[in-house]
Short mmCIF file of C-alpha atoms and ligand atoms in Angstrom, two decimals:
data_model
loop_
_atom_site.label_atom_id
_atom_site.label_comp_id
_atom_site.label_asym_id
_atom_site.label_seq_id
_atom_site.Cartn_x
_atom_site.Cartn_y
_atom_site.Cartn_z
CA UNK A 169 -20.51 22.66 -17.70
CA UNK A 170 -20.67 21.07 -14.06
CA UNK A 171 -17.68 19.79 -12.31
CA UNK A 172 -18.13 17.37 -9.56
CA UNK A 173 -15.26 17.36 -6.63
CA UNK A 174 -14.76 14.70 -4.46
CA UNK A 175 -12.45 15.37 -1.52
CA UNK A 176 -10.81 13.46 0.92
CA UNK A 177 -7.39 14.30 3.29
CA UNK A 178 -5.51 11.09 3.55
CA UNK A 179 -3.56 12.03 0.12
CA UNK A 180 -3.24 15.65 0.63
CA UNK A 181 0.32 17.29 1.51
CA UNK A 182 1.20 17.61 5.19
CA UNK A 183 -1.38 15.16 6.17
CA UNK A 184 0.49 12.09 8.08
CA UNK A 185 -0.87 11.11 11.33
CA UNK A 186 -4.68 10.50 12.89
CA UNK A 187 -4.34 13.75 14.94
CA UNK A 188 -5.27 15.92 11.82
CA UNK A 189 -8.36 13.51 10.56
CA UNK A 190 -10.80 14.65 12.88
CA UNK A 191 -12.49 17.34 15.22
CA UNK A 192 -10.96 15.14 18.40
CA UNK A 193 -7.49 15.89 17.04
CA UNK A 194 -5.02 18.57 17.88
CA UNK A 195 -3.85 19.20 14.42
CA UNK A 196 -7.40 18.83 12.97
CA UNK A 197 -7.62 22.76 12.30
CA UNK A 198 -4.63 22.46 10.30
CA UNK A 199 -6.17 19.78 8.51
CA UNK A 200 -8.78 22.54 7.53
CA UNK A 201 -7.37 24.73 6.45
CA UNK A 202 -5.22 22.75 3.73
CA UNK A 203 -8.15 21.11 2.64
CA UNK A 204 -10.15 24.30 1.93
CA UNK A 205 -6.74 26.24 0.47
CA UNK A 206 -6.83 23.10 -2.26
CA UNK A 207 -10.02 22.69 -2.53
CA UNK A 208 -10.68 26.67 -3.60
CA UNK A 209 -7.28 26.01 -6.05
CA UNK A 210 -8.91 23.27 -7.94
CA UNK A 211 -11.77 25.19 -8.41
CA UNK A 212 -10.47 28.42 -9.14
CA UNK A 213 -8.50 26.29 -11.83
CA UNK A 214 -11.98 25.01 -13.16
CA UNK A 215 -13.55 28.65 -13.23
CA UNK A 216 -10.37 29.82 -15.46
CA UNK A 217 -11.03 26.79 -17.56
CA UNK A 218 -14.47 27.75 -18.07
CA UNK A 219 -16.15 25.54 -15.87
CA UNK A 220 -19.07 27.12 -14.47
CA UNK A 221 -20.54 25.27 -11.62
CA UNK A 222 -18.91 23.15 -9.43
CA UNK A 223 -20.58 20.70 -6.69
CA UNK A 224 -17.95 19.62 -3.80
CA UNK A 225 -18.44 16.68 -1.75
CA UNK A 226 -16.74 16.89 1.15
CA UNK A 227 -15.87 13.67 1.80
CA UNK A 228 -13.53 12.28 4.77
CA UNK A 229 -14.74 11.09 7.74
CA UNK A 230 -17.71 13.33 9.16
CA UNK A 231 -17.67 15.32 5.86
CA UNK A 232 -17.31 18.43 7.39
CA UNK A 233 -14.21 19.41 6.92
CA UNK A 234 -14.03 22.33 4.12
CA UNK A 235 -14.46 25.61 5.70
CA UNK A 236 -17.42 26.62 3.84
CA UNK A 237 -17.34 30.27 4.08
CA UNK A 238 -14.45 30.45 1.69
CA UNK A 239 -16.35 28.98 -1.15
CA UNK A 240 -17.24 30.83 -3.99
CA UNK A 241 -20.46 31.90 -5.46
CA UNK A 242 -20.14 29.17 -8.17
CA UNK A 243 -19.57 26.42 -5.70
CA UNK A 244 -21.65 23.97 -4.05
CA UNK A 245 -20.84 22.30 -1.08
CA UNK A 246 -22.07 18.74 -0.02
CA UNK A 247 -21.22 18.39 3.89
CA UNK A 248 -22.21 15.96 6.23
CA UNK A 249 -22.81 12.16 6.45
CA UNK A 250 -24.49 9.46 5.77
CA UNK A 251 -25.57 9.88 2.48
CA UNK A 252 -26.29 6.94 -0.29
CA UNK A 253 -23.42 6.85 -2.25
CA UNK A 254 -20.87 8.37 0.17
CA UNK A 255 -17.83 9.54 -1.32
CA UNK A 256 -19.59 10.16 -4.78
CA UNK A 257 -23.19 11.71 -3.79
CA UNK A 258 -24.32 13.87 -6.17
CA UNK A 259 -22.41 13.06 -8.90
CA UNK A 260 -25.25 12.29 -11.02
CA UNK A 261 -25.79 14.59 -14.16
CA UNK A 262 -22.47 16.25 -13.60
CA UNK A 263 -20.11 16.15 -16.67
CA UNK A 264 -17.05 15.32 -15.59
CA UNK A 265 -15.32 14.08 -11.65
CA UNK A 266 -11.93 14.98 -9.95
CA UNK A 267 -10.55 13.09 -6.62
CA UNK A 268 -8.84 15.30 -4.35
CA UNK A 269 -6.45 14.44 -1.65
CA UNK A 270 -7.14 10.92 -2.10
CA UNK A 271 -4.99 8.03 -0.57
CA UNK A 272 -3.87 4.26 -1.52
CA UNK A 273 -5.80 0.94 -0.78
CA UNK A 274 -5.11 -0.83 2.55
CA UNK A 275 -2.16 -3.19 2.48
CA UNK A 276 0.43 -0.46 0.42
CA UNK A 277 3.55 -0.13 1.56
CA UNK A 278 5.09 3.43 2.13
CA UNK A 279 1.65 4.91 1.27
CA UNK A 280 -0.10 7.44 3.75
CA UNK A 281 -3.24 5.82 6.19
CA UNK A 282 -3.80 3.48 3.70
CA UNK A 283 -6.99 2.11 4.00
CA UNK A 284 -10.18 1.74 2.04
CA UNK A 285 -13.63 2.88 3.27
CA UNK A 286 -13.44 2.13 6.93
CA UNK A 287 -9.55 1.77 7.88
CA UNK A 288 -10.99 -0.06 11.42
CA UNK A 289 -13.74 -2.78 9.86
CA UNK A 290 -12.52 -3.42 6.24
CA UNK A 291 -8.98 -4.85 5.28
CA UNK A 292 -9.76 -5.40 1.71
CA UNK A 293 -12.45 -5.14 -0.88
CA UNK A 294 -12.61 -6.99 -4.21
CA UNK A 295 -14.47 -6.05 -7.21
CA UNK A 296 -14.44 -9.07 -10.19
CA UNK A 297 -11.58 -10.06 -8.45
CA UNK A 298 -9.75 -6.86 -8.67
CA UNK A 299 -8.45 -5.20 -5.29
CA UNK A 300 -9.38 -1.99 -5.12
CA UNK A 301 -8.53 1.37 -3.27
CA UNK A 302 -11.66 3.85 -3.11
CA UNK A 303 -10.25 5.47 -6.09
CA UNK A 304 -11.12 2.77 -8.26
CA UNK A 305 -14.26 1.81 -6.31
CA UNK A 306 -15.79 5.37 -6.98
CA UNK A 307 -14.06 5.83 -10.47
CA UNK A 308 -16.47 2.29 -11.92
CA UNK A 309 -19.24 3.73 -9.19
CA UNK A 310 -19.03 7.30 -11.56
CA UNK A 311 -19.07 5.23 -14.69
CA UNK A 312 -22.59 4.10 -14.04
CA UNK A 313 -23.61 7.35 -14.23
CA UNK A 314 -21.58 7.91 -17.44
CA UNK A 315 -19.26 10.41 -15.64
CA UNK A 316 -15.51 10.59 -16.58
CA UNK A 317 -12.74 10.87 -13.53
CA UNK A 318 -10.61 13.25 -15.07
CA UNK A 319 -7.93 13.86 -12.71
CA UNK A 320 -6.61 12.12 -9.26
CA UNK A 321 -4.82 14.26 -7.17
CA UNK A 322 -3.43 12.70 -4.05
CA UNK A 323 -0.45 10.18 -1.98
CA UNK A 324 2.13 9.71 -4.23
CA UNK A 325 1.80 5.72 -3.91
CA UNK A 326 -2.40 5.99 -5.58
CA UNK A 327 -0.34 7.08 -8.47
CA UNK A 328 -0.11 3.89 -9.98
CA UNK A 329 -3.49 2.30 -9.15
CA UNK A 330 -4.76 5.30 -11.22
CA UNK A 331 -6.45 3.58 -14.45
CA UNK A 332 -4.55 4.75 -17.42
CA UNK A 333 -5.80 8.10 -19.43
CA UNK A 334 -6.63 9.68 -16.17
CA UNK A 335 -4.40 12.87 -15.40
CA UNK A 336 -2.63 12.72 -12.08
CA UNK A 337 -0.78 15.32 -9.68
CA UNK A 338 1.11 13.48 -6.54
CA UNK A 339 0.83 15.78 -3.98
CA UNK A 340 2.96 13.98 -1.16
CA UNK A 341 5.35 10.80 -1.22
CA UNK A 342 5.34 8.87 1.73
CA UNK A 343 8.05 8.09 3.93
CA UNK A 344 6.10 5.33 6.34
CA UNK A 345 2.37 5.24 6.71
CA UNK A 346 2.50 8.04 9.11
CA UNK A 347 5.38 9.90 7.38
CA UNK A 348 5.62 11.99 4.64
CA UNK A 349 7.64 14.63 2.21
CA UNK A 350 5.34 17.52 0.67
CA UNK A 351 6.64 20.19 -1.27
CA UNK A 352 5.47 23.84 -0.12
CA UNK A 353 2.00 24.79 -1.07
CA UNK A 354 2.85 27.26 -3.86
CA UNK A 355 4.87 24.80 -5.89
CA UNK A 356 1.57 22.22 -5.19
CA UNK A 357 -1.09 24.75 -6.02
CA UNK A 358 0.84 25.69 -8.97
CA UNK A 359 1.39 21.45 -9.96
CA UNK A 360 -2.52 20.84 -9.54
CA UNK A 361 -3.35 24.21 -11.53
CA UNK A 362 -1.52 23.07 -14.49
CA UNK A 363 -2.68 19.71 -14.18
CA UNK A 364 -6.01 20.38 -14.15
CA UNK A 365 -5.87 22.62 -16.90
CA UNK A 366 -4.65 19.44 -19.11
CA UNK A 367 -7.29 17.37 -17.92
CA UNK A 368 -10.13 19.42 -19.29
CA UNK A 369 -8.45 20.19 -22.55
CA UNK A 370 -8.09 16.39 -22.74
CA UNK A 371 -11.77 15.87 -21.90
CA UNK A 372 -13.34 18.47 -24.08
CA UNK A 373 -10.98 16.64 -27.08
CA UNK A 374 -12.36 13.60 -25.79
CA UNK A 375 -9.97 11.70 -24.88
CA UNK A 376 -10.95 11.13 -21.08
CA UNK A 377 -13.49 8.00 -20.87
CA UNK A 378 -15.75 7.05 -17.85
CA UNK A 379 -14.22 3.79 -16.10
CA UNK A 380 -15.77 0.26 -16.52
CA UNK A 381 -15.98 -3.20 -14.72
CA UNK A 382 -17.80 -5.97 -16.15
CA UNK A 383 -21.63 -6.47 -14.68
CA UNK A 384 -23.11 -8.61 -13.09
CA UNK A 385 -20.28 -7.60 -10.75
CA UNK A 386 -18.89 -10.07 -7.90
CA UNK A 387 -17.69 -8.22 -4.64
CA UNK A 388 -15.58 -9.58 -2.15
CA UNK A 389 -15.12 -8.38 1.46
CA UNK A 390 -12.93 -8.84 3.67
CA UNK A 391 -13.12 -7.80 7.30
CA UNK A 392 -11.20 -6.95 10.27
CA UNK A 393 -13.29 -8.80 12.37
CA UNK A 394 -14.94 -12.52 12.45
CA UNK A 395 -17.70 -10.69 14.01
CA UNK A 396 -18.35 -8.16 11.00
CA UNK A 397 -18.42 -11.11 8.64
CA UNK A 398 -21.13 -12.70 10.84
CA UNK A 399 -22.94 -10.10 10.48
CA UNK A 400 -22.63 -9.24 6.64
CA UNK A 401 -23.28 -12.62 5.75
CA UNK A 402 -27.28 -12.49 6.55
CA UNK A 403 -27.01 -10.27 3.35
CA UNK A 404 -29.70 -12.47 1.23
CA UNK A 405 -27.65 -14.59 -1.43
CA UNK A 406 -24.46 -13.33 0.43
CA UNK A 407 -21.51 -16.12 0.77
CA UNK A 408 -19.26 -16.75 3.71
CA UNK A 409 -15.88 -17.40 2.12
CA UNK A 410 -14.08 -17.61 5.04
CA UNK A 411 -13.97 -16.34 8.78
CA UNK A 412 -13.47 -12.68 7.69
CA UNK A 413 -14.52 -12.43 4.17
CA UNK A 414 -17.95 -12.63 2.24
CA UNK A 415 -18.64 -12.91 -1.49
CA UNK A 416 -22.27 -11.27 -2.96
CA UNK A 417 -23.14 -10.44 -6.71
CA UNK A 418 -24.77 -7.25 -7.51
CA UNK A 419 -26.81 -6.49 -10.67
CA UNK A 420 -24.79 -3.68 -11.09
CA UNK A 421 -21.84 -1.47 -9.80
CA UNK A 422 -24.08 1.16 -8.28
CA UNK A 423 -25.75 -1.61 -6.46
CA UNK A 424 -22.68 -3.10 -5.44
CA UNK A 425 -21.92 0.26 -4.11
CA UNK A 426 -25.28 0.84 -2.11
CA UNK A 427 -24.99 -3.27 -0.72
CA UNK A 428 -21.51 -1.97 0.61
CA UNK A 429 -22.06 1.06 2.17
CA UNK A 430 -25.02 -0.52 4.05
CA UNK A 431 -23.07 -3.62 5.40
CA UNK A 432 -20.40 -1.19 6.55
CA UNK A 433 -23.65 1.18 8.09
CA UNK A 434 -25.07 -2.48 9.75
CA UNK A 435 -21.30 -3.25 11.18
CA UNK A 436 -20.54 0.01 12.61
CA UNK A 437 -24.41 -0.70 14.63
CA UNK A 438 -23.53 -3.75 15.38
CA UNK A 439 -20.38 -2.84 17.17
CA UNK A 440 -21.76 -0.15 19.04
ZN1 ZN B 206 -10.49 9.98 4.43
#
């Protein structure tokens, strides 16, 4: 059985402020370090539960964040970025997904750097209508490829976005969006052990199915910037809904996901 693990830091204990999200920061090696501890718990967890390969995507900001000397022998690590489906690259053909350290949709209130995709271009993105925080953008994205999310570990206030029949571990609750309370890694290690434990058994009964949204899907974005949405909307059959916000259709959610990624690729250019 293979195991895909994607892994962000927004929603993972102790994280709270922008000078642990990246190599500029001061706290950044801190940042490491938690990431790889809980990354190498989940899949020791996995291994126990008979999992025998595991492929991590490494998936926050550069994507190089796991220190990859500390994997083991049965893990693979997917580092670096871009890559065509971002978050959920080399999913494909793996049997089951987990989200670790993931975070809330932009716009939450008490809910760690809430954002979704790009915190600085994007304030919101609709699928069929539906807000959605990358969690649920990557959980439908998975379900394309007929992979199940079987458990979300991450900020406290993603809980409830979680679609239901997923297993969940909080690993923080958020105080402001740059505050937080965690409990001490052994009594989180031991919470995301024993979660993850439950979420196979549940699989293997079958009782964990891969998420859905309707297709042809409609996705709405909405930007931080007039000058984004000027750009976006020479997307062919795009719509301009209003100054910040377009409207395309997409054949199909994987599509939808590609069309995204690449609008967010051609914004970043064309504000450099
Ligand atoms: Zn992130």
């Amino acid at each position: 059985m293979r195991g895909f693990v994607s892994v962000d830091l927004e929603g993972l204990p102790f994280i709270v402020n922008k000078e642990q999200l990246g190599p500029e920061g001061r706290l950044f090696e801190e940042a490491r370090e938690i990431v790889t501890e809980l990354t190498l718990c989940l899949c020791e967890a996995l291994k126990r539960n008979g999992v025998d390969s595991i492929l991590v995507a490494d998936s926050h900001g550069s994507m190089a964040n796991i220190m990859p000397k500390e994997m083991p022998a049965y893990v693979e690590l997917l580092r670096g970025y871009p890559r065509t489906t971002s978050m959920i690259s080399g999913a494909e053909g793996c049997d089951f997904a987990i989200f670790l350290g993931y975070h809330a949709k932009g716009g939450t209130a008490r809910a760690t750097l809430d954002h979704a995709f790009s915190g600085s271009m994007v304030d919101w993105i609709r699928v069929n209508g539906v807000e959605t925080s990358e969690c649920f953008l990557n959980g439908v994205a998975l379900g394309h490829y007929n992979v199940p999310v079987i458990l979300v570990a991450g900020d406290e206030a993603l809980m409830e976005e979680v679609a239901p029949g997923i297993e969940r571990v909080p690993l923080k609750r958020a105080v402001s969006r740059y505050a937080a309370i965690s409990s001490s890694m052994s009594v989180v290690k031991r919470e995301l052990a024993e979660v993850c434990t439950r979420a196979l058994e549940r699989f293997r009964a079958g009782n964990i199915k891969p998420m859905r949204t309707e297709e042809p899907v409609k996705i709405a974005i909405r930007f931080a910037h007039t000058e984004s949405a000027d750009c976006a909307e020479l997307l062919p059959g795009a719509k301009r809904t209003d100054g910040k916000t377009i409207e395309f259709e997409s054949r199909n959610i994987m599509e939808g996901y590609r069309t995204m990624e690449l609008l967010i690729f051609a914004i970043y250019g064309a504000r450099a």
